[in-house]
Short mmCIF file of C-alpha atoms and ligand atoms in Angstrom, two decimals:
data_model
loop_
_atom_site.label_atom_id
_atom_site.label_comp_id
_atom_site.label_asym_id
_atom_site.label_seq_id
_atom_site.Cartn_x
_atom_site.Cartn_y
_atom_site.Cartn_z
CA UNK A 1 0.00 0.00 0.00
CA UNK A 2 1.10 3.63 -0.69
CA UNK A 3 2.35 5.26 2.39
CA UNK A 4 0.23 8.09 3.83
CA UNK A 5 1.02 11.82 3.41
CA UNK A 6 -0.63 14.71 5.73
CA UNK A 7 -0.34 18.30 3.83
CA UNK A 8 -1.26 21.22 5.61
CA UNK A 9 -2.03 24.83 3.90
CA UNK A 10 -1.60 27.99 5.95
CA UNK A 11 -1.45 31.75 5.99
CA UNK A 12 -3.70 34.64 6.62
CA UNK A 13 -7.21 35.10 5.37
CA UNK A 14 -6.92 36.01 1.51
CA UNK A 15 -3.75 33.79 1.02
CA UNK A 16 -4.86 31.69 -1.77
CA UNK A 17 -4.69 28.12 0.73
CA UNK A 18 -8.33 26.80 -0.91
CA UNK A 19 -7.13 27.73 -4.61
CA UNK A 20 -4.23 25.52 -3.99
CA UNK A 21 -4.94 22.61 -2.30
CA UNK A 22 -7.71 21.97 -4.69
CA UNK A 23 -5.03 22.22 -7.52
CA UNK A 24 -2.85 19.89 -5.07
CA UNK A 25 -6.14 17.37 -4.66
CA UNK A 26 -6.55 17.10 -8.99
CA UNK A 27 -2.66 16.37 -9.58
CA UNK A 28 -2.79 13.62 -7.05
CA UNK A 29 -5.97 12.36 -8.36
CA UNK A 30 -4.54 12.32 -11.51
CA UNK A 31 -1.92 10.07 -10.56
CA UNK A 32 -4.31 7.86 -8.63
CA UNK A 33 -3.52 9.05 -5.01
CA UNK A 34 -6.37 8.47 -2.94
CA UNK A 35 -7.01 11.82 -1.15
CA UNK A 36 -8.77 13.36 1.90
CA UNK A 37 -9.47 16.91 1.91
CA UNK A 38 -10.48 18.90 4.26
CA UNK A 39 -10.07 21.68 7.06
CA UNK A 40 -10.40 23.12 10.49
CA UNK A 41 -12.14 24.84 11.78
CA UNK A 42 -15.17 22.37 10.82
CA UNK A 43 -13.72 18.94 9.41
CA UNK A 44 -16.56 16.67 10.56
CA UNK A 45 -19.68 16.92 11.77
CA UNK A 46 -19.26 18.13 15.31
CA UNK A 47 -16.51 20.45 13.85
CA UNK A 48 -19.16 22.27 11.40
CA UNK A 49 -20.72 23.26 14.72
CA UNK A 50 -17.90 24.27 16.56
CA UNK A 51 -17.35 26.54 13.42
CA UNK A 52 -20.40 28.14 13.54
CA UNK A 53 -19.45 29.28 17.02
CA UNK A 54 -15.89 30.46 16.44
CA UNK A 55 -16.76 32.29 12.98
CA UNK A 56 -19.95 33.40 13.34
CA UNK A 57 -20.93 34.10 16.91
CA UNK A 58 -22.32 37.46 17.34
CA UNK A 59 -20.59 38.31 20.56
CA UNK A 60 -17.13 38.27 22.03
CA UNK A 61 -16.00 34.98 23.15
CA UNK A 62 -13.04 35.18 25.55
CA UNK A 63 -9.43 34.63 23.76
CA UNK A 64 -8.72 31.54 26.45
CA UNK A 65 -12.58 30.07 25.26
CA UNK A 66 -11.98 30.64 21.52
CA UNK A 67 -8.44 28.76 21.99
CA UNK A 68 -10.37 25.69 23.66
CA UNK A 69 -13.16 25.70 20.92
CA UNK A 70 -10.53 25.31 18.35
CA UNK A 71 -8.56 22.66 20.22
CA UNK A 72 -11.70 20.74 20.47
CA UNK A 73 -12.43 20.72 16.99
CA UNK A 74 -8.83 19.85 16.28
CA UNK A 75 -9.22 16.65 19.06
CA UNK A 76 -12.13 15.27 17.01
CA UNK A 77 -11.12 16.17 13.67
CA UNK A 78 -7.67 14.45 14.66
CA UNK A 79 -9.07 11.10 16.03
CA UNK A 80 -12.25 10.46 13.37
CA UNK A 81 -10.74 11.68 10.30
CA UNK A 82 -7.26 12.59 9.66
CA UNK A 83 -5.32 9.80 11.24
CA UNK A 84 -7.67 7.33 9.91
CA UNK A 85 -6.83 8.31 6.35
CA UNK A 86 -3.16 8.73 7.13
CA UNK A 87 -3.27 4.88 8.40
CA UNK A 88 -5.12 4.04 5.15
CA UNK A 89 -2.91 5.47 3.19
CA UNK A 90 -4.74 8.44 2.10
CA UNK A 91 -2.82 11.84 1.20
CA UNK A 92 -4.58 14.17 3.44
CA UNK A 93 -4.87 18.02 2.16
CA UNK A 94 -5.21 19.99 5.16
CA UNK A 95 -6.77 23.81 5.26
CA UNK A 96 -5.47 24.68 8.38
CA UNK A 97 -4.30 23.05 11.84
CA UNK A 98 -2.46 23.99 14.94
CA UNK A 99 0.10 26.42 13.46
CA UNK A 100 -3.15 28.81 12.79
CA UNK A 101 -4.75 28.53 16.51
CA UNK A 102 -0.61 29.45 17.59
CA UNK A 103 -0.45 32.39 15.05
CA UNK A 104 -4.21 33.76 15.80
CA UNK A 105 -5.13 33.06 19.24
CA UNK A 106 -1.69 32.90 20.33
CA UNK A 107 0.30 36.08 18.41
CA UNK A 108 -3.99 37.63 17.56
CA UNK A 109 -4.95 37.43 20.25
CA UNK A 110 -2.03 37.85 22.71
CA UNK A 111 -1.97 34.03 24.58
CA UNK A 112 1.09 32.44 25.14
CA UNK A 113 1.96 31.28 21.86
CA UNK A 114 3.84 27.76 23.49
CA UNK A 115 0.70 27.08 25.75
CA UNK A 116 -1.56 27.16 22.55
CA UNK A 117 0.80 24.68 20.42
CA UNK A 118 1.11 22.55 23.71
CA UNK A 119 -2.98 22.27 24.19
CA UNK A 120 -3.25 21.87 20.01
CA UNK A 121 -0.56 18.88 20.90
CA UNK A 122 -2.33 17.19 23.91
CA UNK A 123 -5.58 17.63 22.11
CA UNK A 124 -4.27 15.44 19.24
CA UNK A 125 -1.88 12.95 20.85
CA UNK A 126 0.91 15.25 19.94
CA UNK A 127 -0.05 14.78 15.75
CA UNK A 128 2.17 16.81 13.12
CA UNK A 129 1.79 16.99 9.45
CA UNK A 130 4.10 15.80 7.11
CA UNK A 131 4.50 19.28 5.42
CA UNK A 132 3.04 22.17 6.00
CA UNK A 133 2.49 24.99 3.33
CA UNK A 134 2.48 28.54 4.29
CA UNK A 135 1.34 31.26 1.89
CA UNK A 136 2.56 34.50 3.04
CA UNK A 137 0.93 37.25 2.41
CA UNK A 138 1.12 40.94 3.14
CA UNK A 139 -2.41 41.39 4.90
CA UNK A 140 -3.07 44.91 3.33
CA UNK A 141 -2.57 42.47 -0.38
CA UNK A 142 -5.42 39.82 1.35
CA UNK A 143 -7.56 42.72 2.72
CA UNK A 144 -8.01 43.85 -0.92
CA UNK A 145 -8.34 40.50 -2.06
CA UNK A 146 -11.08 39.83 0.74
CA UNK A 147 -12.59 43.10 -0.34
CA UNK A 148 -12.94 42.11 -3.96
CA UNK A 149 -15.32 38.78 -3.09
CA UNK A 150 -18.89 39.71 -2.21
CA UNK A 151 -18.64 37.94 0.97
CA UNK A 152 -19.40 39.07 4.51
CA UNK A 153 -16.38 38.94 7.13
CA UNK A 154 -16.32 36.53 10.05
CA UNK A 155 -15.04 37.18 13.04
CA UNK A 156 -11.31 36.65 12.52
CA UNK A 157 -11.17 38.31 9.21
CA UNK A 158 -13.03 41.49 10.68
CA UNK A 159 -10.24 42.07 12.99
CA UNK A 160 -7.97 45.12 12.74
CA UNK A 161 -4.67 45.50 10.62
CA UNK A 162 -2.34 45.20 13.35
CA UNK A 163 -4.04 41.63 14.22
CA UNK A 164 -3.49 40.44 10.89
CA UNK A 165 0.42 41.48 10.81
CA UNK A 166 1.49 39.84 14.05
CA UNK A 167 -0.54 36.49 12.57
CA UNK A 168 1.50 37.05 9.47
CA UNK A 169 4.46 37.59 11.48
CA UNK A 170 3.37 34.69 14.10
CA UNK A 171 3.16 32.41 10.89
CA UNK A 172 6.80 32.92 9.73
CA UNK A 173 8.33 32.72 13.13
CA UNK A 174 6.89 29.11 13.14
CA UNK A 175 8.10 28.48 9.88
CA UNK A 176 11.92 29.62 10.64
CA UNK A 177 11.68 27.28 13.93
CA UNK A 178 10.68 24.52 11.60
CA UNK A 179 11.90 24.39 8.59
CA UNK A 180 11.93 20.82 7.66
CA UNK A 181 8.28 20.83 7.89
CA UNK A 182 7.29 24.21 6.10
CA UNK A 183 7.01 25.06 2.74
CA UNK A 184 7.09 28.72 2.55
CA UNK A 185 5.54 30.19 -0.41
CA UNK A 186 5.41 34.20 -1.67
CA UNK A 187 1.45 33.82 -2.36
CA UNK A 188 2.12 37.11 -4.18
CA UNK A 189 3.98 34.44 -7.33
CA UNK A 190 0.87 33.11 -9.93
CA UNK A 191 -0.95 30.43 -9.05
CA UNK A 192 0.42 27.76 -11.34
CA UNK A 193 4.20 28.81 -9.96
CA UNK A 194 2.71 27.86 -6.78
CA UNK A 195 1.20 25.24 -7.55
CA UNK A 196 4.30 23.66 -8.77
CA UNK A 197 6.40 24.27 -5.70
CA UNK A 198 3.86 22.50 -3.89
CA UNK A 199 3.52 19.66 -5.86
CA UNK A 200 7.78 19.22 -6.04
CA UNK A 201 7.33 19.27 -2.12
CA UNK A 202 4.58 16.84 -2.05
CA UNK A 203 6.58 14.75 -4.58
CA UNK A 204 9.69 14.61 -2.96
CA UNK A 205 8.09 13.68 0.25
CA UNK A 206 5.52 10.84 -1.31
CA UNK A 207 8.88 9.23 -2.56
P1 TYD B 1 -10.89 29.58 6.94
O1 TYD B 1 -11.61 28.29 6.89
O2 TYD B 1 -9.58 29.69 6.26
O3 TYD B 1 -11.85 30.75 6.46
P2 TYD B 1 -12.66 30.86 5.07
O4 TYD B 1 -13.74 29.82 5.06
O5 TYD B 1 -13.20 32.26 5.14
O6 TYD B 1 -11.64 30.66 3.99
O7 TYD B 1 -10.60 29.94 8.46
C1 TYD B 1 -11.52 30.41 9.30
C2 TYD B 1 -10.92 31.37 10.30
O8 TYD B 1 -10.57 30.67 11.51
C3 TYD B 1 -9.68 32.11 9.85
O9 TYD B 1 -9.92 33.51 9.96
C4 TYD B 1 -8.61 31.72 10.83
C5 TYD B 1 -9.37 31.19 12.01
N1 TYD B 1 -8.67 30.14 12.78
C6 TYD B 1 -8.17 30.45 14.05
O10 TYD B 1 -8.28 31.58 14.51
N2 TYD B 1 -7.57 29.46 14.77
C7 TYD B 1 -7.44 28.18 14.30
O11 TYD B 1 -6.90 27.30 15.00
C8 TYD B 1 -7.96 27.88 12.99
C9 TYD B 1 -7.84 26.49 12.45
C10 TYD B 1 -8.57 28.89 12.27
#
């Protein structure tokens, strides 16, 4: 059986993550991967509600709260879906996981940025993707970006500039810590340059 592969995609709100792992999930269909794709928040059932919480809630929800909600979703999204598919032998294309709860509700929202990896870690019996892309993105670029799709905001992506830049900033520090697991990616490049660096990544580590 093919070995399993978990892929993760992140970066700030606007980065391009969706546009790419769906061009990620054709090439590997193409060459007859069997694939998983999906996200958090709101991977499985229980997640979808969690999600409607976190995103659309009309009220504040306190930063240590938000952090738990996430984790949870992460703990059953973990334990149901991804590492079954991993075990299977599935490629598993990722829209987020615990590198966006460190860089929002740890760098966003100003929690300790170790004690959010560390619950994202117990949560999930200490699980870490494979590779994880980030797309890095000046926020002011995304904001337009955001701007341009009829769509309203949700909570996250209604928060101020200065939010957005220490996520940005959050994401890279994680990325320079970690090297051997991140891709990182000037979202800025066209999509099918992207697209390309992330399938030579993917490649090299299928093989
Ligand atoms: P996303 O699904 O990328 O939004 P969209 O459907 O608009 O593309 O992500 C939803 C939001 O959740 C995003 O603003 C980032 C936020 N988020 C956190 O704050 N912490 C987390 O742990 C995760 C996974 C997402």
């Amino acid at each position: 059986m093919s070995r399993g592969l978990w892929v993760t995609l992140e970066g700030g709100d606007g980065s391009g993550k969706t546009t790419q792992a769906t061009l990620l999930e054709e090439w590997l269909r193409s060459r007859g991967r069997s694939v998983l794709r999906t996200r958090e928040p709101g991977g499985t059932a229980v997640g979808v509600l969690i999600r409607n919480i976190v995103l659309h809630h009309p009220g504040d929800i306190a930063p240590r709260a938000e952090a738990l909600l996430y984790a949870a979703d992460r703990a059953h999204h973990v334990e149901t879906l991804v590492r079954p598919a991993r075990e299977r032998g599935d490629v598993v294309i990722q829209d987020r996981y615990l590198d966006s709860s460190v860089a929002y509700q740890g760098a966003g929202r100003v929690l300790d940025g170790n004690e959010i990896r560390d619950l994202s870690l117990w949560a999930t019996g200490g699980a870490l993707p494979d590779v994880t892309v980030l797309l890095d993105l000046d926020p002011a670029v995304a904001r337009g970006r955001l701007d341009a799709v009829d769509k309203p905001f949700d909570r996250l992506e209604a928060e101020q500039a200065a939010f957005h830049e220490r996520v940005r900033a959050a994401f890279l520090a994680l990325a320079a810590a970690e090297p051997e697991r991140f891709l990182v990616l000037d979202a800025t490049r066209p999509v099918d340059e992207l697209a390309a660096a992330i399938r030579e990544r993917v490649a090299a580590a299928l093989s």
